[in-house]
Amino acid sequence: MKVDMLKEYLEKTYGYNEPILISEIELENLTDNALRQYFKRMVKSGDLVRFDTGAYYLPKASRLLKKTYLDPLKVLTRKYTENGTDTYGYFSGAYFSNRLGLTTQMPAVIEIVTDKEATKGRTITVGGQNVRLKHPIMQITKENVLLLQFLDTVSTTEKYAELSQEKMTVLLKQYLRKNSFTQKQLAEVLPSVTAQTAKKLIEWRLIYEFTS
């Protein structure tokens, strides 16, 4: 395989200003060492940009900014939560609480629960962004990811929420209704539900939002 053929493959598979994880690439008759050498040559020529360890992107300047840019969240998403085919993690903590409207905080450290992490918790840096990785209690799948993310948020609401319990509960119920979680789905993730989280589901009457 020639460099121009590899670039064409990357263009078709990933596109421009999108994360490319070298660990994901498996091409016939191309060894890992040869692939790394090709990547080094492409980085040197400017055809490829190294974002972080193992993460690259094909640069394409926007008309507005006149420079290339790769959103760190795209890299975090692909590395630790989902790649378009498989789901293996979710954003949690203050970052997801902010997305739900429970807080206005924008955390300095983004928390992610992911099957890609083997430890109970460690902090790393990806593209200048501090990230706290944590292994989940149970395997994360496409079917359970949103519910696990919600239950994780319920367990830490007092830590991040800036709202009264009444307003906070309204937002949580709205999220439950939007996703139409069922009692069967809840039963399937019970191993991940702590006694404290179960108590909140009952006391805040969230349990009644799960459909039969």
PDB file of C-alpha atoms in Angstrom:
ATOM      1  CA  MET A   1       0.000   0.000   0.000  1.00  0.00           C
ATOM      2  CA  LYS A   2       1.210   3.482  -0.891  1.00  0.00           C
ATOM      3  CA  VAL A   3       0.759   6.626   1.191  1.00  0.00           C
ATOM      4  CA  ASP A   4      -1.752   8.105  -1.242  1.00  0.00           C
ATOM      5  CA  MET A   5      -3.820   4.908  -1.051  1.00  0.00           C
ATOM      6  CA  LEU A   6      -3.785   5.046   2.772  1.00  0.00           C
ATOM      7  CA  LYS A   7      -4.826   8.697   2.708  1.00  0.00           C
ATOM      8  CA  GLU A   8      -7.699   7.870   0.352  1.00  0.00           C
ATOM      9  CA  TYR A   9      -8.797   5.093   2.711  1.00  0.00           C
ATOM     10  CA  LEU A  10      -8.697   7.459   5.712  1.00  0.00           C
ATOM     11  CA  GLU A  11     -10.663  10.108   3.796  1.00  0.00           C
ATOM     12  CA  LYS A  12     -13.415   7.646   2.899  1.00  0.00           C
ATOM     13  CA  THR A  13     -13.528   5.968   6.302  1.00  0.00           C
ATOM     14  CA  TYR A  14     -13.171   8.944   8.648  1.00  0.00           C
ATOM     15  CA  GLY A  15     -13.360  12.211   6.712  1.00  0.00           C
ATOM     16  CA  TYR A  16     -11.623  15.456   7.643  1.00  0.00           C
ATOM     17  CA  ASN A  17     -11.220  16.875  11.169  1.00  0.00           C
ATOM     18  CA  GLU A  18     -12.534  13.627  12.649  1.00  0.00           C
ATOM     19  CA  PRO A  19     -10.628  11.438  15.127  1.00  0.00           C
ATOM     20  CA  ILE A  20      -8.625   8.550  13.709  1.00  0.00           C
ATOM     21  CA  LEU A  21      -7.427   5.996  16.257  1.00  0.00           C
ATOM     22  CA  ILE A  22      -4.492   4.068  14.886  1.00  0.00           C
ATOM     23  CA  SER A  23      -5.346   1.116  17.144  1.00  0.00           C
ATOM     24  CA  GLU A  24      -8.639   0.616  15.250  1.00  0.00           C
ATOM     25  CA  ILE A  25      -7.074   0.333  11.793  1.00  0.00           C
ATOM     26  CA  GLU A  26      -6.597  -3.162  10.400  1.00  0.00           C
ATOM     27  CA  LEU A  27      -5.628  -3.384   6.741  1.00  0.00           C
ATOM     28  CA  GLU A  28      -4.712  -6.497   4.809  1.00  0.00           C
ATOM     29  CA  ASN A  29      -0.974  -6.945   4.164  1.00  0.00           C
ATOM     30  CA  LEU A  30      -0.102  -3.950   6.371  1.00  0.00           C
ATOM     31  CA  THR A  31       1.603  -4.621   9.683  1.00  0.00           C
ATOM     32  CA  ASP A  32       1.180  -2.391  12.723  1.00  0.00           C
ATOM     33  CA  ASN A  33       4.774  -1.244  12.407  1.00  0.00           C
ATOM     34  CA  ALA A  34       4.356  -0.362   8.722  1.00  0.00           C
ATOM     35  CA  LEU A  35       1.155   1.522   9.533  1.00  0.00           C
ATOM     36  CA  ARG A  36       2.939   3.577  12.194  1.00  0.00           C
ATOM     37  CA  GLN A  37       5.687   4.421   9.709  1.00  0.00           C
ATOM     38  CA  TYR A  38       3.104   5.567   7.155  1.00  0.00           C
ATOM     39  CA  PHE A  39       1.446   7.733   9.785  1.00  0.00           C
ATOM     40  CA  LYS A  40       4.797   9.308  10.707  1.00  0.00           C
ATOM     41  CA  ARG A  41       5.429  10.163   7.053  1.00  0.00           C
ATOM     42  CA  MET A  42       1.954  11.655   6.656  1.00  0.00           C
ATOM     43  CA  VAL A  43       2.371  13.749   9.809  1.00  0.00           C
ATOM     44  CA  LYS A  44       5.721  15.008   8.541  1.00  0.00           C
ATOM     45  CA  SER A  45       4.218  15.956   5.168  1.00  0.00           C
ATOM     46  CA  GLY A  46       1.245  17.690   6.808  1.00  0.00           C
ATOM     47  CA  ASP A  47      -1.334  15.286   5.394  1.00  0.00           C
ATOM     48  CA  LEU A  48      -2.099  14.061   8.902  1.00  0.00           C
ATOM     49  CA  VAL A  49      -2.042  15.763  12.307  1.00  0.00           C
ATOM     50  CA  ARG A  50      -1.195  13.991  15.562  1.00  0.00           C
ATOM     51  CA  PHE A  51      -3.745  15.088  18.163  1.00  0.00           C
ATOM     52  CA  ASP A  52      -2.592  12.910  21.042  1.00  0.00           C
ATOM     53  CA  THR A  53      -1.074   9.491  21.655  1.00  0.00           C
ATOM     54  CA  GLY A  54      -2.646   7.151  19.125  1.00  0.00           C
ATOM     55  CA  ALA A  55      -5.107   9.806  17.918  1.00  0.00           C
ATOM     56  CA  TYR A  56      -4.811  11.657  14.594  1.00  0.00           C
ATOM     57  CA  TYR A  57      -6.948  13.535  12.080  1.00  0.00           C
ATOM     58  CA  LEU A  58      -6.905  14.647   8.470  1.00  0.00           C
ATOM     59  CA  PRO A  59      -6.681  18.456   8.585  1.00  0.00           C
ATOM     60  CA  LYS A  60      -8.978  20.728   6.641  1.00  0.00           C
ATOM     61  CA  ALA A  61      -9.136  24.436   7.456  1.00  0.00           C
ATOM     62  CA  SER A  62     -12.566  26.035   7.790  1.00  0.00           C
ATOM     63  CA  ARG A  63     -13.374  29.166   5.794  1.00  0.00           C
ATOM     64  CA  LEU A  64     -14.157  31.023   8.991  1.00  0.00           C
ATOM     65  CA  LEU A  65     -11.215  30.048  11.204  1.00  0.00           C
ATOM     66  CA  LYS A  66      -8.668  29.517   8.421  1.00  0.00           C
ATOM     67  CA  LYS A  67      -7.122  26.693  10.442  1.00  0.00           C
ATOM     68  CA  THR A  68      -7.717  23.053  11.286  1.00  0.00           C
ATOM     69  CA  TYR A  69      -9.374  21.996  14.501  1.00  0.00           C
ATOM     70  CA  LEU A  70     -10.368  18.744  16.171  1.00  0.00           C
ATOM     71  CA  ASP A  71     -12.872  18.857  19.016  1.00  0.00           C
ATOM     72  CA  PRO A  72     -11.400  16.942  22.016  1.00  0.00           C
ATOM     73  CA  LEU A  73     -14.898  15.669  22.842  1.00  0.00           C
ATOM     74  CA  LYS A  74     -14.958  13.809  19.521  1.00  0.00           C
ATOM     75  CA  VAL A  75     -11.756  12.026  20.490  1.00  0.00           C
ATOM     76  CA  LEU A  76     -13.060  11.196  23.965  1.00  0.00           C
ATOM     77  CA  THR A  77     -16.299   9.929  22.474  1.00  0.00           C
ATOM     78  CA  ARG A  78     -14.592   7.626  19.994  1.00  0.00           C
ATOM     79  CA  LYS A  79     -11.971   6.360  22.445  1.00  0.00           C
ATOM     80  CA  TYR A  80     -14.176   5.816  25.466  1.00  0.00           C
ATOM     81  CA  THR A  81     -17.926   5.870  24.697  1.00  0.00           C
ATOM     82  CA  GLU A  82     -18.885   4.773  21.153  1.00  0.00           C
ATOM     83  CA  ASN A  83     -17.543   4.516  17.615  1.00  0.00           C
ATOM     84  CA  GLY A  84     -20.732   4.446  15.581  1.00  0.00           C
ATOM     85  CA  THR A  85     -20.975   0.658  15.743  1.00  0.00           C
ATOM     86  CA  ASP A  86     -20.252  -0.303  19.340  1.00  0.00           C
ATOM     87  CA  THR A  87     -21.174   1.426  22.612  1.00  0.00           C
ATOM     88  CA  TYR A  88     -18.827   1.030  25.571  1.00  0.00           C
ATOM     89  CA  GLY A  89     -19.104   4.093  27.794  1.00  0.00           C
ATOM     90  CA  TYR A  90     -20.851   7.325  28.765  1.00  0.00           C
ATOM     91  CA  PHE A  91     -20.099  10.809  30.073  1.00  0.00           C
ATOM     92  CA  SER A  92     -20.983  11.308  33.728  1.00  0.00           C
ATOM     93  CA  GLY A  93     -20.439  13.675  36.654  1.00  0.00           C
ATOM     94  CA  ALA A  94     -20.744  17.442  36.320  1.00  0.00           C
ATOM     95  CA  TYR A  95     -20.444  17.286  32.523  1.00  0.00           C
ATOM     96  CA  PHE A  96     -23.605  15.227  32.048  1.00  0.00           C
ATOM     97  CA  SER A  97     -25.404  17.050  34.879  1.00  0.00           C
ATOM     98  CA  ASN A  98     -24.739  20.250  32.946  1.00  0.00           C
ATOM     99  CA  ARG A  99     -26.247  18.738  29.796  1.00  0.00           C
ATOM    100  CA  LEU A 100     -29.356  17.817  31.757  1.00  0.00           C
ATOM    101  CA  GLY A 101     -29.639  21.365  33.082  1.00  0.00           C
ATOM    102  CA  LEU A 102     -29.008  20.378  36.703  1.00  0.00           C
ATOM    103  CA  THR A 103     -25.971  22.651  36.940  1.00  0.00           C
ATOM    104  CA  THR A 104     -24.281  25.490  35.076  1.00  0.00           C
ATOM    105  CA  GLN A 105     -20.840  24.173  36.012  1.00  0.00           C
ATOM    106  CA  MET A 106     -18.456  23.345  33.199  1.00  0.00           C
ATOM    107  CA  PRO A 107     -16.011  20.961  34.855  1.00  0.00           C
ATOM    108  CA  ALA A 108     -12.260  21.190  34.461  1.00  0.00           C
ATOM    109  CA  VAL A 109     -12.177  17.402  34.592  1.00  0.00           C
ATOM    110  CA  ILE A 110     -14.593  15.421  32.410  1.00  0.00           C
ATOM    111  CA  GLU A 111     -15.749  12.133  33.927  1.00  0.00           C
ATOM    112  CA  ILE A 112     -16.326   9.057  31.780  1.00  0.00           C
ATOM    113  CA  VAL A 113     -17.480   5.585  32.778  1.00  0.00           C
ATOM    114  CA  THR A 114     -16.162   3.120  30.206  1.00  0.00           C
ATOM    115  CA  ASP A 115     -15.517  -0.549  29.526  1.00  0.00           C
ATOM    116  CA  LYS A 116     -12.201   0.598  28.065  1.00  0.00           C
ATOM    117  CA  GLU A 117     -10.897   1.351  31.570  1.00  0.00           C
ATOM    118  CA  ALA A 118      -9.838  -1.456  33.921  1.00  0.00           C
ATOM    119  CA  THR A 119      -9.327   0.556  37.118  1.00  0.00           C
ATOM    120  CA  LYS A 120     -11.807   1.957  39.636  1.00  0.00           C
ATOM    121  CA  GLY A 121     -10.656   5.422  38.668  1.00  0.00           C
ATOM    122  CA  ARG A 122      -7.707   7.346  37.249  1.00  0.00           C
ATOM    123  CA  THR A 123      -7.126  10.749  35.688  1.00  0.00           C
ATOM    124  CA  ILE A 124      -5.451  11.203  32.322  1.00  0.00           C
ATOM    125  CA  THR A 125      -4.984  14.042  29.842  1.00  0.00           C
ATOM    126  CA  VAL A 126      -6.246  13.828  26.262  1.00  0.00           C
ATOM    127  CA  GLY A 127      -5.411  16.745  23.986  1.00  0.00           C
ATOM    128  CA  GLY A 128      -4.959  19.047  26.980  1.00  0.00           C
ATOM    129  CA  GLN A 129      -8.286  17.994  28.538  1.00  0.00           C
ATOM    130  CA  ASN A 130      -8.188  16.330  31.959  1.00  0.00           C
ATOM    131  CA  VAL A 131     -10.343  13.215  32.008  1.00  0.00           C
ATOM    132  CA  ARG A 132     -11.363  10.954  34.885  1.00  0.00           C
ATOM    133  CA  LEU A 133     -11.920   7.374  33.700  1.00  0.00           C
ATOM    134  CA  LYS A 134     -13.813   4.770  35.693  1.00  0.00           C
ATOM    135  CA  HIS A 135     -14.672   1.134  35.070  1.00  0.00           C
ATOM    136  CA  PRO A 136     -18.435   0.404  35.197  1.00  0.00           C
ATOM    137  CA  ILE A 137     -20.127  -1.987  37.611  1.00  0.00           C
ATOM    138  CA  MET A 138     -21.651  -3.862  34.676  1.00  0.00           C
ATOM    139  CA  GLN A 139     -20.925  -4.016  30.957  1.00  0.00           C
ATOM    140  CA  ILE A 140     -22.208  -1.055  28.961  1.00  0.00           C
ATOM    141  CA  THR A 141     -24.219  -1.744  25.806  1.00  0.00           C
ATOM    142  CA  LYS A 142     -26.343   0.187  23.307  1.00  0.00           C
ATOM    143  CA  GLU A 143     -29.421  -1.085  25.115  1.00  0.00           C
ATOM    144  CA  ASN A 144     -28.498  -0.001  28.648  1.00  0.00           C
ATOM    145  CA  VAL A 145     -26.150   2.966  28.210  1.00  0.00           C
ATOM    146  CA  LEU A 146     -28.724   5.753  28.610  1.00  0.00           C
ATOM    147  CA  LEU A 147     -30.293   4.188  31.684  1.00  0.00           C
ATOM    148  CA  LEU A 148     -26.926   3.514  33.334  1.00  0.00           C
ATOM    149  CA  GLN A 149     -25.950   7.113  32.637  1.00  0.00           C
ATOM    150  CA  PHE A 150     -29.197   8.337  34.196  1.00  0.00           C
ATOM    151  CA  LEU A 151     -28.817   6.173  37.316  1.00  0.00           C
ATOM    152  CA  ASP A 152     -25.226   7.348  37.687  1.00  0.00           C
ATOM    153  CA  THR A 153     -26.494  10.936  37.599  1.00  0.00           C
ATOM    154  CA  VAL A 154     -29.185  10.238  40.192  1.00  0.00           C
ATOM    155  CA  SER A 155     -26.540   8.814  42.517  1.00  0.00           C
ATOM    156  CA  THR A 156     -24.501  12.041  42.421  1.00  0.00           C
ATOM    157  CA  THR A 157     -27.218  14.697  42.113  1.00  0.00           C
ATOM    158  CA  GLU A 158     -26.468  16.417  45.425  1.00  0.00           C
ATOM    159  CA  LYS A 159     -22.812  16.702  44.457  1.00  0.00           C
ATOM    160  CA  TYR A 160     -23.415  18.690  41.279  1.00  0.00           C
ATOM    161  CA  ALA A 161     -26.990  20.033  41.148  1.00  0.00           C
ATOM    162  CA  GLU A 162     -27.571  23.730  41.811  1.00  0.00           C
ATOM    163  CA  LEU A 163     -31.357  23.465  41.822  1.00  0.00           C
ATOM    164  CA  SER A 164     -33.889  22.787  44.543  1.00  0.00           C
ATOM    165  CA  GLN A 165     -34.886  19.164  44.911  1.00  0.00           C
ATOM    166  CA  GLU A 166     -38.285  19.958  43.409  1.00  0.00           C
ATOM    167  CA  LYS A 167     -36.863  21.512  40.233  1.00  0.00           C
ATOM    168  CA  MET A 168     -34.195  18.851  39.999  1.00  0.00           C
ATOM    169  CA  THR A 169     -36.808  16.085  40.231  1.00  0.00           C
ATOM    170  CA  VAL A 170     -38.871  17.704  37.472  1.00  0.00           C
ATOM    171  CA  LEU A 171     -35.880  17.602  35.104  1.00  0.00           C
ATOM    172  CA  LEU A 172     -35.095  14.003  35.987  1.00  0.00           C
ATOM    173  CA  LYS A 173     -38.699  12.958  35.364  1.00  0.00           C
ATOM    174  CA  GLN A 174     -38.692  14.764  32.025  1.00  0.00           C
ATOM    175  CA  TYR A 175     -35.599  12.825  31.007  1.00  0.00           C
ATOM    176  CA  LEU A 176     -37.214   9.530  32.023  1.00  0.00           C
ATOM    177  CA  ARG A 177     -40.338  10.297  30.008  1.00  0.00           C
ATOM    178  CA  LYS A 178     -38.311  11.377  26.989  1.00  0.00           C
ATOM    179  CA  ASN A 179     -36.453   8.064  26.916  1.00  0.00           C
ATOM    180  CA  SER A 180     -39.454   5.900  27.895  1.00  0.00           C
ATOM    181  CA  PHE A 181     -37.431   3.580  30.113  1.00  0.00           C
ATOM    182  CA  THR A 182     -39.285   0.420  31.097  1.00  0.00           C
ATOM    183  CA  GLN A 183     -39.468  -1.584  34.315  1.00  0.00           C
ATOM    184  CA  LYS A 184     -37.842  -4.459  32.421  1.00  0.00           C
ATOM    185  CA  GLN A 185     -34.865  -2.265  31.509  1.00  0.00           C
ATOM    186  CA  LEU A 186     -34.525  -1.203  35.129  1.00  0.00           C
ATOM    187  CA  ALA A 187     -34.610  -4.820  36.296  1.00  0.00           C
ATOM    188  CA  GLU A 188     -31.805  -5.693  33.860  1.00  0.00           C
ATOM    189  CA  VAL A 189     -29.450  -3.089  35.371  1.00  0.00           C
ATOM    190  CA  LEU A 190     -30.320  -3.666  39.032  1.00  0.00           C
ATOM    191  CA  PRO A 191     -26.779  -4.968  39.809  1.00  0.00           C
ATOM    192  CA  SER A 192     -25.541  -1.426  39.167  1.00  0.00           C
ATOM    193  CA  VAL A 193     -28.107   0.270  41.436  1.00  0.00           C
ATOM    194  CA  THR A 194     -26.852   1.086  44.925  1.00  0.00           C
ATOM    195  CA  ALA A 195     -29.123   1.196  47.964  1.00  0.00           C
ATOM    196  CA  GLN A 196     -28.762   4.990  48.057  1.00  0.00           C
ATOM    197  CA  THR A 197     -29.789   5.343  44.404  1.00  0.00           C
ATOM    198  CA  ALA A 198     -32.759   2.996  44.893  1.00  0.00           C
ATOM    199  CA  LYS A 199     -33.885   5.108  47.851  1.00  0.00           C
ATOM    200  CA  LYS A 200     -33.833   8.259  45.713  1.00  0.00           C
ATOM    201  CA  LEU A 201     -35.803   6.570  42.925  1.00  0.00           C
ATOM    202  CA  ILE A 202     -38.530   5.778  45.439  1.00  0.00           C
ATOM    203  CA  GLU A 203     -38.508   8.962  47.552  1.00  0.00           C
ATOM    204  CA  TRP A 204     -38.420  11.267  44.510  1.00  0.00           C
ATOM    205  CA  ARG A 205     -41.116   9.133  42.865  1.00  0.00           C
ATOM    206  CA  LEU A 206     -38.918   8.552  39.838  1.00  0.00           C
ATOM    207  CA  ILE A 207     -39.701   4.861  40.004  1.00  0.00           C
ATOM    208  CA  TYR A 208     -43.249   5.546  38.807  1.00  0.00           C
ATOM    209  CA  GLU A 209     -41.979   7.039  35.535  1.00  0.00           C
ATOM    210  CA  PHE A 210     -40.766   3.641  34.327  1.00  0.00           C
ATOM    211  CA  THR A 211     -43.357   2.160  31.990  1.00  0.00           C
ATOM    212  CA  SER A 212     -44.651  -1.391  32.408  1.00  0.00           C
TER     213      SER A 212
END
